[in-house]
PDB file of C-alpha atoms and ligand atoms in Angstrom:
ATOM      1  CA  MET A1106     290.306 -32.046  44.108  1.00  0.00           C
ATOM      2  CA  LYS A1107     293.566 -31.910  41.114  1.00  0.00           C
ATOM      3  CA  PRO A1108     295.059 -35.246  40.664  1.00  0.00           C
ATOM      4  CA  ASN A1109     299.156 -34.517  41.095  1.00  0.00           C
ATOM      5  CA  ARG A1110     300.402 -36.295  38.423  1.00  0.00           C
ATOM      6  CA  LEU A1111     299.227 -37.199  34.502  1.00  0.00           C
ATOM      7  CA  GLN A1112     296.192 -39.094  34.887  1.00  0.00           C
ATOM      8  CA  HIS A1113     294.118 -40.625  32.635  1.00  0.00           C
ATOM      9  CA  PHE A1114     290.933 -42.031  32.623  1.00  0.00           C
ATOM     10  CA  LEU A1115     290.188 -45.821  30.977  1.00  0.00           C
ATOM     11  CA  THR A1116     288.654 -46.685  33.808  1.00  0.00           C
ATOM     12  CA  LEU A1117     286.564 -45.658  37.010  1.00  0.00           C
ATOM     13  CA  THR A1118     289.125 -47.121  39.429  1.00  0.00           C
ATOM     14  CA  ASP A1119     291.798 -44.551  37.291  1.00  0.00           C
ATOM     15  CA  LEU A1120     291.117 -42.074  39.715  1.00  0.00           C
ATOM     16  CA  PRO A1121     290.211 -42.072  43.630  1.00  0.00           C
ATOM     17  CA  SER A1122     286.805 -43.329  45.636  1.00  0.00           C
ATOM     18  CA  ALA A1123     286.942 -39.326  46.204  1.00  0.00           C
ATOM     19  CA  ASP A1124     287.899 -37.935  43.626  1.00  0.00           C
ATOM     20  CA  LEU A1125     285.080 -39.673  41.389  1.00  0.00           C
ATOM     21  CA  LEU A1126     282.242 -39.256  43.861  1.00  0.00           C
ATOM     22  CA  ALA A1127     283.510 -35.210  43.809  1.00  0.00           C
ATOM     23  CA  ILE A1128     283.150 -35.094  40.473  1.00  0.00           C
ATOM     24  CA  VAL A1129     279.568 -36.877  39.947  1.00  0.00           C
ATOM     25  CA  GLN A1130     278.934 -33.423  43.207  1.00  0.00           C
ATOM     26  CA  ARG A1131     281.014 -30.819  40.842  1.00  0.00           C
ATOM     27  CA  ALA A1132     278.474 -32.424  37.619  1.00  0.00           C
ATOM     28  CA  MET A1133     275.320 -31.123  39.622  1.00  0.00           C
ATOM     29  CA  VAL A1134     277.254 -27.683  40.217  1.00  0.00           C
ATOM     30  CA  LEU A1135     277.967 -27.498  37.173  1.00  0.00           C
ATOM     31  CA  LYS A1136     274.120 -28.229  36.312  1.00  0.00           C
ATOM     32  CA  GLN A1137     273.392 -25.138  38.432  1.00  0.00           C
ATOM     33  CA  ASP A1138     275.608 -22.652  37.009  1.00  0.00           C
ATOM     34  CA  PRO A1139     277.221 -23.741  33.783  1.00  0.00           C
ATOM     35  CA  GLY A1140     278.713 -20.775  33.375  1.00  0.00           C
ATOM     36  CA  VAL A1141     283.207 -21.834  35.052  1.00  0.00           C
ATOM     37  CA  ALA A1142     285.356 -21.290  32.335  1.00  0.00           C
ATOM     38  CA  TYR A1143     289.464 -21.891  32.066  1.00  0.00           C
ATOM     39  CA  SER A1144     291.952 -18.931  32.357  1.00  0.00           C
ATOM     40  CA  LYS A1145     293.323 -18.368  28.609  1.00  0.00           C
ATOM     41  CA  PRO A1146     294.456 -20.028  26.512  1.00  0.00           C
ATOM     42  CA  ARG A1147     291.762 -21.951  25.312  1.00  0.00           C
ATOM     43  CA  LYS A1148     291.931 -25.448  26.243  1.00  0.00           C
ATOM     44  CA  SER A1149     292.209 -28.395  22.937  1.00  0.00           C
ATOM     45  CA  LEU A1150     290.349 -32.190  23.372  1.00  0.00           C
ATOM     46  CA  GLY A1151     291.466 -34.590  20.994  1.00  0.00           C
ATOM     47  CA  LEU A1152     288.265 -36.993  20.248  1.00  0.00           C
ATOM     48  CA  VAL A1153     289.460 -39.909  18.240  1.00  0.00           C
ATOM     49  CA  PHE A1154     286.355 -41.694  17.803  1.00  0.00           C
ATOM     50  CA  GLU A1155     286.737 -45.933  15.961  1.00  0.00           C
ATOM     51  CA  LYS A1156     282.228 -46.364  16.645  1.00  0.00           C
ATOM     52  CA  ALA A1157     280.035 -44.131  15.849  1.00  0.00           C
ATOM     53  CA  SER A1158     278.872 -41.991  18.705  1.00  0.00           C
ATOM     54  CA  THR A1159     275.603 -39.997  19.922  1.00  0.00           C
ATOM     55  CA  ARG A1160     275.033 -38.512  22.926  1.00  0.00           C
ATOM     56  CA  THR A1161     279.708 -38.066  24.234  1.00  0.00           C
ATOM     57  CA  ARG A1162     280.097 -36.701  21.322  1.00  0.00           C
ATOM     58  CA  VAL A1163     277.742 -34.283  21.427  1.00  0.00           C
ATOM     59  CA  ALA A1164     278.368 -33.877  25.903  1.00  0.00           C
ATOM     60  CA  PHE A1165     282.292 -33.256  25.358  1.00  0.00           C
ATOM     61  CA  GLU A1166     281.728 -30.922  22.243  1.00  0.00           C
ATOM     62  CA  VAL A1167     279.082 -29.266  24.070  1.00  0.00           C
ATOM     63  CA  ALA A1168     280.751 -29.160  27.648  1.00  0.00           C
ATOM     64  CA  MET A1169     284.674 -27.655  25.896  1.00  0.00           C
ATOM     65  CA  ALA A1170     282.755 -25.272  24.380  1.00  0.00           C
ATOM     66  CA  GLN A1171     280.936 -24.033  27.578  1.00  0.00           C
ATOM     67  CA  LEU A1172     285.151 -24.363  29.295  1.00  0.00           C
ATOM     68  CA  ASP A1173     285.668 -22.134  26.588  1.00  0.00           C
ATOM     69  CA  GLY A1174     288.198 -24.355  24.873  1.00  0.00           C
ATOM     70  CA  HIS A1175     286.937 -26.301  21.807  1.00  0.00           C
ATOM     71  CA  CYS A1176     287.693 -29.863  19.879  1.00  0.00           C
ATOM     72  CA  VAL A1177     289.288 -31.410  17.511  1.00  0.00           C
ATOM     73  CA  PHE A1178     287.066 -34.492  16.185  1.00  0.00           C
ATOM     74  CA  LEU A1179     288.986 -37.080  14.226  1.00  0.00           C
ATOM     75  CA  THR A1180     287.740 -40.566  13.089  1.00  0.00           C
ATOM     76  CA  SER A1181     290.447 -43.013  11.365  1.00  0.00           C
ATOM     77  CA  GLU A1182     289.272 -43.509   8.193  1.00  0.00           C
ATOM     78  CA  ALA A1183     289.602 -39.895   7.827  1.00  0.00           C
ATOM     79  CA  SER A1184     293.105 -39.502   9.558  1.00  0.00           C
ATOM     80  CA  GLN A1185     296.170 -41.486   9.280  1.00  0.00           C
ATOM     81  CA  ILE A1186     295.079 -44.016  12.114  1.00  0.00           C
ATOM     82  CA  GLY A1187     293.271 -45.686   9.417  1.00  0.00           C
ATOM     83  CA  ARG A1188     295.837 -46.072   6.880  1.00  0.00           C
ATOM     84  CA  GLY A1189     298.093 -47.876   9.539  1.00  0.00           C
ATOM     85  CA  GLU A1190     300.044 -44.850  11.459  1.00  0.00           C
ATOM     86  CA  PRO A1191     300.669 -46.812  14.620  1.00  0.00           C
ATOM     87  CA  ILE A1192     298.904 -45.106  18.088  1.00  0.00           C
ATOM     88  CA  ALA A1193     301.863 -44.898  19.185  1.00  0.00           C
ATOM     89  CA  ASP A1194     302.884 -42.311  17.459  1.00  0.00           C
ATOM     90  CA  THR A1195     299.389 -41.318  17.238  1.00  0.00           C
ATOM     91  CA  ALA A1196     299.585 -40.819  20.604  1.00  0.00           C
ATOM     92  CA  ARG A1197     302.613 -37.990  21.346  1.00  0.00           C
ATOM     93  CA  VAL A1198     301.750 -36.588  18.221  1.00  0.00           C
ATOM     94  CA  ILE A1199     298.425 -35.412  18.054  1.00  0.00           C
ATOM     95  CA  SER A1200     298.838 -34.851  22.488  1.00  0.00           C
ATOM     96  CA  ALA A1201     302.008 -32.927  20.788  1.00  0.00           C
ATOM     97  CA  MET A1202     299.290 -30.332  20.339  1.00  0.00           C
ATOM     98  CA  VAL A1203     296.399 -30.716  22.026  1.00  0.00           C
ATOM     99  CA  ASP A1204     294.844 -30.348  25.901  1.00  0.00           C
ATOM    100  CA  CYS A1205     293.121 -33.525  26.918  1.00  0.00           C
ATOM    101  CA  LEU A1206     292.183 -36.624  24.732  1.00  0.00           C
ATOM    102  CA  ALA A1207     288.901 -38.304  24.287  1.00  0.00           C
ATOM    103  CA  ILE A1208     289.131 -42.404  22.374  1.00  0.00           C
ATOM    104  CA  ARG A1209     286.370 -44.308  21.202  1.00  0.00           C
ATOM    105  CA  THR A1210     287.941 -47.728  20.396  1.00  0.00           C
ATOM    106  CA  PHE A1211     287.835 -51.330  19.979  1.00  0.00           C
ATOM    107  CA  ALA A1212     289.884 -53.653  22.242  1.00  0.00           C
ATOM    108  CA  HIS A1213     291.013 -52.070  25.499  1.00  0.00           C
ATOM    109  CA  SER A1214     294.112 -52.492  24.688  1.00  0.00           C
ATOM    110  CA  ASN A1215     294.419 -50.279  22.465  1.00  0.00           C
ATOM    111  CA  LEU A1216     293.165 -47.495  24.540  1.00  0.00           C
ATOM    112  CA  GLU A1217     295.766 -48.868  26.875  1.00  0.00           C
ATOM    113  CA  GLN A1218     298.236 -47.744  24.243  1.00  0.00           C
ATOM    114  CA  PHE A1219     297.022 -44.965  23.958  1.00  0.00           C
ATOM    115  CA  ALA A1220     297.560 -43.689  27.518  1.00  0.00           C
ATOM    116  CA  ARG A1221     301.473 -45.507  27.616  1.00  0.00           C
ATOM    117  CA  TYR A1222     302.493 -42.996  24.625  1.00  0.00           C
ATOM    118  CA  SER A1223     300.784 -39.810  25.384  1.00  0.00           C
ATOM    119  CA  SER A1224     301.866 -36.837  26.560  1.00  0.00           C
ATOM    120  CA  VAL A1225     298.978 -35.562  28.485  1.00  0.00           C
ATOM    121  CA  PRO A1226     295.570 -36.721  29.604  1.00  0.00           C
ATOM    122  CA  VAL A1227     293.875 -39.932  27.956  1.00  0.00           C
ATOM    123  CA  ILE A1228     289.894 -40.623  28.375  1.00  0.00           C
ATOM    124  CA  ASN A1229     287.957 -42.932  27.701  1.00  0.00           C
ATOM    125  CA  ALA A1230     285.604 -42.398  25.759  1.00  0.00           C
ATOM    126  CA  LEU A1231     284.610 -46.266  25.007  1.00  0.00           C
ATOM    127  CA  SER A1232     286.720 -49.610  24.886  1.00  0.00           C
ATOM    128  CA  ASP A1233     284.512 -52.824  24.534  1.00  0.00           C
ATOM    129  CA  ASP A1234     285.100 -53.447  27.029  1.00  0.00           C
ATOM    130  CA  PHE A1235     284.179 -51.121  29.580  1.00  0.00           C
ATOM    131  CA  HIS A1236     282.605 -47.231  29.643  1.00  0.00           C
ATOM    132  CA  PRO A1237     283.237 -45.376  32.276  1.00  0.00           C
ATOM    133  CA  CYS A1238     281.389 -41.917  31.787  1.00  0.00           C
ATOM    134  CA  GLN A1239     278.796 -43.228  31.038  1.00  0.00           C
ATOM    135  CA  LEU A1240     278.499 -44.461  34.450  1.00  0.00           C
ATOM    136  CA  LEU A1241     279.806 -40.729  36.713  1.00  0.00           C
ATOM    137  CA  ALA A1242     276.017 -40.355  34.574  1.00  0.00           C
ATOM    138  CA  ASP A1243     274.062 -42.770  35.693  1.00  0.00           C
ATOM    139  CA  MET A1244     275.900 -41.894  39.000  1.00  0.00           C
ATOM    140  CA  GLN A1245     274.861 -38.788  38.937  1.00  0.00           C
ATOM    141  CA  THR A1246     271.100 -39.456  37.710  1.00  0.00           C
ATOM    142  CA  PHE A1247     269.983 -41.735  40.716  1.00  0.00           C
ATOM    143  CA  MET A1248     271.260 -39.297  43.278  1.00  0.00           C
ATOM    144  CA  GLU A1249     270.158 -37.205  41.496  1.00  0.00           C
ATOM    145  CA  HIS A1250     266.555 -38.920  42.014  1.00  0.00           C
ATOM    146  CA  ARG A1251     266.751 -40.507  44.879  1.00  0.00           C
ATOM    147  CA  GLY A1252     270.168 -38.901  46.681  1.00  0.00           C
ATOM    148  CA  ASP A1253     272.606 -41.339  47.613  1.00  0.00           C
ATOM    149  CA  ILE A1254     273.570 -44.929  45.914  1.00  0.00           C
ATOM    150  CA  THR A1255     275.318 -46.509  49.597  1.00  0.00           C
ATOM    151  CA  GLY A1256     273.818 -50.058  49.972  1.00  0.00           C
ATOM    152  CA  ALA A1257     271.417 -49.281  46.970  1.00  0.00           C
ATOM    153  CA  ARG A1258     270.542 -52.372  45.175  1.00  0.00           C
ATOM    154  CA  VAL A1259     270.823 -52.421  42.004  1.00  0.00           C
ATOM    155  CA  ALA A1260     270.267 -54.627  38.545  1.00  0.00           C
ATOM    156  CA  TRP A1261     271.963 -55.210  35.349  1.00  0.00           C
ATOM    157  CA  ILE A1262     269.938 -57.664  33.087  1.00  0.00           C
ATOM    158  CA  GLY A1263     270.841 -58.423  29.623  1.00  0.00           C
ATOM    159  CA  ASP A1264     274.819 -58.669  27.987  1.00  0.00           C
ATOM    160  CA  GLY A1265     277.616 -58.317  30.291  1.00  0.00           C
ATOM    161  CA  ASN A1266     279.515 -56.154  27.804  1.00  0.00           C
ATOM    162  CA  ASN A1267     281.084 -52.703  29.016  1.00  0.00           C
ATOM    163  CA  MET A1268     278.464 -51.237  30.286  1.00  0.00           C
ATOM    164  CA  CYS A1269     277.874 -53.677  32.969  1.00  0.00           C
ATOM    165  CA  GLN A1270     281.545 -54.336  33.574  1.00  0.00           C
ATOM    166  CA  SER A1271     281.423 -50.667  34.639  1.00  0.00           C
ATOM    167  CA  TYR A1272     278.568 -50.981  36.657  1.00  0.00           C
ATOM    168  CA  ILE A1273     281.165 -54.246  38.414  1.00  0.00           C
ATOM    169  CA  LYS A1274     283.888 -51.033  39.060  1.00  0.00           C
ATOM    170  CA  ALA A1275     280.982 -48.903  39.505  1.00  0.00           C
ATOM    171  CA  ALA A1276     279.966 -50.568  42.552  1.00  0.00           C
ATOM    172  CA  ALA A1277     283.027 -51.961  44.281  1.00  0.00           C
ATOM    173  CA  ILE A1278     283.429 -48.456  44.214  1.00  0.00           C
ATOM    174  CA  PHE A1279     280.130 -46.495  44.661  1.00  0.00           C
ATOM    175  CA  ASP A1280     279.031 -48.900  47.255  1.00  0.00           C
ATOM    176  CA  PHE A1281     276.428 -50.584  45.808  1.00  0.00           C
ATOM    177  CA  GLN A1282     274.503 -53.869  46.053  1.00  0.00           C
ATOM    178  CA  LEU A1283     274.800 -55.254  42.011  1.00  0.00           C
ATOM    179  CA  HIS A1284     273.027 -58.212  40.932  1.00  0.00           C
ATOM    180  CA  ILE A1285     273.586 -59.224  37.910  1.00  0.00           C
ATOM    181  CA  ALA A1286     271.300 -61.600  35.277  1.00  0.00           C
ATOM    182  CA  CYS A1287     272.793 -62.878  32.068  1.00  0.00           C
ATOM    183  CA  PRO A1288     272.234 -66.069  29.365  1.00  0.00           C
ATOM    184  CA  GLU A1289     274.944 -68.973  29.612  1.00  0.00           C
ATOM    185  CA  GLY A1290     278.273 -67.621  27.502  1.00  0.00           C
ATOM    186  CA  PHE A1291     277.143 -63.715  27.807  1.00  0.00           C
ATOM    187  CA  GLU A1292     278.874 -63.170  31.121  1.00  0.00           C
ATOM    188  CA  PRO A1293     280.942 -60.131  32.314  1.00  0.00           C
ATOM    189  CA  ALA A1294     285.224 -61.092  32.750  1.00  0.00           C
ATOM    190  CA  ALA A1295     284.850 -63.702  35.620  1.00  0.00           C
ATOM    191  CA  THR A1296     287.682 -61.512  37.084  1.00  0.00           C
ATOM    192  CA  LEU A1297     286.408 -58.956  37.302  1.00  0.00           C
ATOM    193  CA  VAL A1298     282.751 -60.591  39.125  1.00  0.00           C
ATOM    194  CA  GLU A1299     286.007 -62.511  41.175  1.00  0.00           C
ATOM    195  CA  GLN A1300     287.503 -58.355  41.942  1.00  0.00           C
ATOM    196  CA  SER A1301     283.803 -57.454  43.793  1.00  0.00           C
ATOM    197  CA  THR A1302     281.913 -60.629  45.541  1.00  0.00           C
ATOM    198  CA  THR A1303     281.343 -57.859  47.705  1.00  0.00           C
ATOM    199  CA  GLN A1304     278.976 -56.568  46.148  1.00  0.00           C
ATOM    200  CA  VAL A1305     278.194 -58.288  42.727  1.00  0.00           C
ATOM    201  CA  THR A1306     276.427 -61.809  42.539  1.00  0.00           C
ATOM    202  CA  LEU A1307     276.105 -63.433  39.667  1.00  0.00           C
ATOM    203  CA  GLY A1308     273.052 -65.560  37.972  1.00  0.00           C
ATOM    204  CA  GLN A1309     271.227 -66.548  34.984  1.00  0.00           C
ATOM    205  CA  ASP A1310     268.014 -65.619  36.451  1.00  0.00           C
ATOM    206  CA  PRO A1311     266.064 -61.589  35.997  1.00  0.00           C
ATOM    207  CA  VAL A1312     263.615 -62.060  37.462  1.00  0.00           C
ATOM    208  CA  ALA A1313     266.038 -62.861  41.184  1.00  0.00           C
ATOM    209  CA  ALA A1314     268.238 -59.871  40.038  1.00  0.00           C
ATOM    210  CA  VAL A1315     265.648 -57.675  39.495  1.00  0.00           C
ATOM    211  CA  ARG A1316     263.519 -58.574  42.691  1.00  0.00           C
ATOM    212  CA  HIS A1317     262.695 -55.702  45.711  1.00  0.00           C
ATOM    213  CA  ALA A1318     266.007 -53.316  43.425  1.00  0.00           C
ATOM    214  CA  ASP A1319     265.915 -49.775  43.308  1.00  0.00           C
ATOM    215  CA  LEU A1320     267.471 -49.629  40.227  1.00  0.00           C
ATOM    216  CA  VAL A1321     266.878 -52.279  36.935  1.00  0.00           C
ATOM    217  CA  VAL A1322     269.799 -51.905  33.780  1.00  0.00           C
ATOM    218  CA  THR A1323     270.021 -52.797  30.948  1.00  0.00           C
ATOM    219  CA  ASP A1324     271.677 -52.465  26.923  1.00  0.00           C
ATOM    220  CA  VAL A1325     271.407 -53.416  23.871  1.00  0.00           C
ATOM    221  CA  TRP A1326     272.280 -57.248  23.562  1.00  0.00           C
ATOM    222  CA  ALA A1327     274.353 -57.056  19.536  1.00  0.00           C
ATOM    223  CA  SER A1328     277.532 -54.045  20.846  1.00  0.00           C
ATOM    224  CA  MET A1329     279.118 -51.429  18.751  1.00  0.00           C
ATOM    225  CA  GLY A1330     281.240 -54.523  16.848  1.00  0.00           C
ATOM    226  CA  GLN A1331     279.133 -57.190  17.350  1.00  0.00           C
ATOM    227  CA  GLU A1332     276.221 -56.385  14.625  1.00  0.00           C
ATOM    228  CA  LEU A1333     276.773 -60.136  12.875  1.00  0.00           C
ATOM    229  CA  GLN A1334     275.759 -61.985  16.291  1.00  0.00           C
ATOM    230  CA  GLN A1335     272.218 -59.949  15.894  1.00  0.00           C
ATOM    231  CA  SER A1336     269.678 -63.237  15.060  1.00  0.00           C
ATOM    232  CA  GLU A1337     271.779 -64.882  17.591  1.00  0.00           C
ATOM    233  CA  ARG A1338     272.496 -62.910  20.587  1.00  0.00           C
ATOM    234  CA  GLU A1339     268.328 -61.754  20.068  1.00  0.00           C
ATOM    235  CA  THR A1340     267.727 -65.948  20.607  1.00  0.00           C
ATOM    236  CA  ALA A1341     269.782 -66.188  23.867  1.00  0.00           C
ATOM    237  CA  PHE A1342     268.065 -62.952  24.854  1.00  0.00           C
ATOM    238  CA  ALA A1343     265.185 -63.635  24.271  1.00  0.00           C
ATOM    239  CA  ASN A1344     264.172 -64.219  28.383  1.00  0.00           C
ATOM    240  CA  PHE A1345     266.073 -61.156  29.883  1.00  0.00           C
ATOM    241  CA  GLN A1346     264.015 -58.198  28.514  1.00  0.00           C
ATOM    242  CA  VAL A1347     262.895 -56.055  30.458  1.00  0.00           C
ATOM    243  CA  ASN A1348     259.159 -54.520  30.373  1.00  0.00           C
ATOM    244  CA  ARG A1349     256.583 -53.894  32.401  1.00  0.00           C
ATOM    245  CA  GLU A1350     256.021 -57.817  33.700  1.00  0.00           C
ATOM    246  CA  LEU A1351     259.795 -57.583  34.652  1.00  0.00           C
ATOM    247  CA  MET A1352     260.133 -54.330  36.296  1.00  0.00           C
ATOM    248  CA  SER A1353     256.770 -55.566  38.213  1.00  0.00           C
ATOM    249  CA  TYR A1354     259.264 -57.407  40.816  1.00  0.00           C
ATOM    250  CA  ALA A1355     261.565 -54.103  41.378  1.00  0.00           C
ATOM    251  CA  ASP A1356     260.883 -51.774  43.960  1.00  0.00           C
ATOM    252  CA  ARG A1357     258.743 -49.853  43.921  1.00  0.00           C
ATOM    253  CA  ASP A1358     259.989 -46.390  43.549  1.00  0.00           C
ATOM    254  CA  SER A1359     262.738 -47.782  41.582  1.00  0.00           C
ATOM    255  CA  LEU A1360     264.256 -46.793  37.902  1.00  0.00           C
ATOM    256  CA  PHE A1361     264.877 -48.038  34.857  1.00  0.00           C
ATOM    257  CA  MET A1362     268.042 -47.120  33.232  1.00  0.00           C
ATOM    258  CA  HIS A1363     269.687 -47.589  29.577  1.00  0.00           C
ATOM    259  CA  CYS A1364     272.519 -45.708  28.093  1.00  0.00           C
ATOM    260  CA  LEU A1365     271.610 -45.788  24.927  1.00  0.00           C
ATOM    261  CA  PRO A1366     270.731 -46.158  22.223  1.00  0.00           C
ATOM    262  CA  ALA A1367     267.329 -48.755  22.062  1.00  0.00           C
ATOM    263  CA  HIS A1368     265.763 -51.105  21.196  1.00  0.00           C
ATOM    264  CA  ARG A1369     262.274 -50.765  21.689  1.00  0.00           C
ATOM    265  CA  GLY A1370     261.254 -54.044  21.851  1.00  0.00           C
ATOM    266  CA  GLU A1371     264.753 -56.117  22.243  1.00  0.00           C
ATOM    267  CA  GLU A1372     266.305 -55.523  25.599  1.00  0.00           C
ATOM    268  CA  VAL A1373     263.339 -53.383  26.614  1.00  0.00           C
ATOM    269  CA  SER A1374     259.589 -52.283  25.822  1.00  0.00           C
ATOM    270  CA  GLY A1375     258.668 -48.771  25.035  1.00  0.00           C
ATOM    271  CA  GLU A1376     256.599 -49.180  28.263  1.00  0.00           C
ATOM    272  CA  VAL A1377     259.641 -49.204  29.919  1.00  0.00           C
ATOM    273  CA  LEU A1378     261.421 -47.339  28.163  1.00  0.00           C
ATOM    274  CA  ASP A1379     258.412 -44.511  28.234  1.00  0.00           C
ATOM    275  CA  ALA A1380     257.578 -44.922  31.538  1.00  0.00           C
ATOM    276  CA  PRO A1381     257.534 -42.719  34.474  1.00  0.00           C
ATOM    277  CA  ASP A1382     259.882 -44.112  36.443  1.00  0.00           C
ATOM    278  CA  SER A1383     262.329 -44.294  33.163  1.00  0.00           C
ATOM    279  CA  VAL A1384     265.342 -42.010  33.360  1.00  0.00           C
ATOM    280  CA  VAL A1385     266.984 -42.395  30.497  1.00  0.00           C
ATOM    281  CA  TRP A1386     266.877 -38.292  29.137  1.00  0.00           C
ATOM    282  CA  ASP A1387     267.967 -37.537  31.936  1.00  0.00           C
ATOM    283  CA  GLN A1388     270.723 -39.699  31.378  1.00  0.00           C
ATOM    284  CA  ALA A1389     271.663 -38.481  29.045  1.00  0.00           C
ATOM    285  CA  GLY A1390     271.606 -34.728  29.025  1.00  0.00           C
ATOM    286  CA  ASN A1391     274.014 -35.258  32.443  1.00  0.00           C
ATOM    287  CA  ARG A1392     276.255 -37.179  30.701  1.00  0.00           C
ATOM    288  CA  MET A1393     277.365 -32.636  29.544  1.00  0.00           C
ATOM    289  CA  HIS A1394     277.378 -31.994  32.861  1.00  0.00           C
ATOM    290  CA  SER A1395     279.429 -35.721  34.530  1.00  0.00           C
ATOM    291  CA  GLN A1396     282.008 -34.826  31.271  1.00  0.00           C
ATOM    292  CA  LYS A1397     282.777 -31.642  31.612  1.00  0.00           C
ATOM    293  CA  ALA A1398     282.893 -31.612  35.721  1.00  0.00           C
ATOM    294  CA  LEU A1399     285.531 -35.069  34.531  1.00  0.00           C
ATOM    295  CA  LEU A1400     287.449 -32.662  31.751  1.00  0.00           C
ATOM    296  CA  GLU A1401     288.094 -29.560  34.268  1.00  0.00           C
ATOM    297  CA  TYR A1402     289.146 -32.154  37.447  1.00  0.00           C
ATOM    298  CA  LEU A1403     291.532 -33.107  34.908  1.00  0.00           C
ATOM    299  CA  LEU A1404     293.037 -29.433  32.899  1.00  0.00           C
ATOM    300  CA  GLN A1405     293.615 -28.301  35.753  1.00  0.00           C
ATOM    301  CA  SER A1406     297.098 -28.090  36.505  1.00  0.00           C
TER     302      SER A1406
HETATM  303  N1   CP B  10     275.532 -44.133  25.234  1.00  0.00           N
HETATM  304  C1   CP B  10     276.240 -43.197  24.434  1.00  0.00           C
HETATM  305  O1   CP B  10     277.793 -43.469  24.945  1.00  0.00           O
HETATM  306  O2   CP B  10     276.035 -43.163  23.549  1.00  0.00           O
HETATM  307  P1   CP B  10     277.003 -42.514  22.046  1.00  0.00           P
HETATM  308  O3   CP B  10     277.540 -44.245  21.277  1.00  0.00           O
HETATM  309  O4   CP B  10     275.116 -41.788  21.401  1.00  0.00           O
HETATM  310  O5   CP B  10     277.940 -42.365  21.994  1.00  0.00           O
HETATM  311  N1  NVA B  11     277.362 -51.560  24.634  1.00  0.00           N
HETATM  312  C1  NVA B  11     276.928 -50.929  23.613  1.00  0.00           C
HETATM  313  C2  NVA B  11     276.616 -48.918  24.310  1.00  0.00           C
HETATM  314  C3  NVA B  11     276.499 -47.943  22.759  1.00  0.00           C
HETATM  315  C4  NVA B  11     276.985 -46.758  23.750  1.00  0.00           C
HETATM  316  C5  NVA B  11     277.888 -50.925  23.308  1.00  0.00           C
HETATM  317  O1  NVA B  11     279.772 -50.869  23.087  1.00  0.00           O
HETATM  318  O2  NVA B  11     277.305 -50.721  21.681  1.00  0.00           O
END
């Protein structure tokens, strides 16, 4: 398993399904045997983050250290990006010095521009539209707890945001049934839903979405960049909290996931987040193993 050309990872569908599954399975192997390292010279990963991050950044930095490589971390404020250097120029300059780039940004088109001008693989470390690295960890976590996800019933409750849209792509790739419940006006992109009608249903009823689910997933109501909409969103999402009552409609063995950071008492109650069927801490820890497997895949040459 090895990309035969310059391979970016901007969304899950950038990679063949078999390679994605192999990366998730490889993450499980690396979790058991973390001692795999690249040969010299040490590889470098450039991290360009225009939004805050805890998990994604730590996962990349630790993964590169374990692979005997290293990271160079840049924010827009601390680099010339914040002073208006064009993405095309920044991408050409940084990619001339590093082996791979991970970008966390706002518009997904920023990432596409980075990829167009970069001479090394570009990884989406989260954009307004997609968060594919998180999905690698989520798939790994489900498989570790429950085995094959093929045919499973997954409920997405809340905002039709970057995580929801990544679940839509994952449903088609990993072949699970995704039942989405969003308030009116906060749905995922219609074109994405239309491309996956075999696997995806979209409605406004959280109970209908959660009924018999093997996995229930939610995320914050206001994503990064939407802070000014917080109170408007709290009103719109008031009936979309994942709490014990809603979880009672799920399968008895249902898991709960949240990409984190979570707001206890908003999109999820504290008791659901801390319940035994919540696997959010495994899910967060798996970010490192799955991003390490992704780096290993993209950097081999
Ligand atoms: N889930 C996630 O991507 O977390 P961070 O924003 O902390 O990286
Ligand atoms: N939807 C959230 C995910 C954070 C990891 C956001 O974009 O802020």
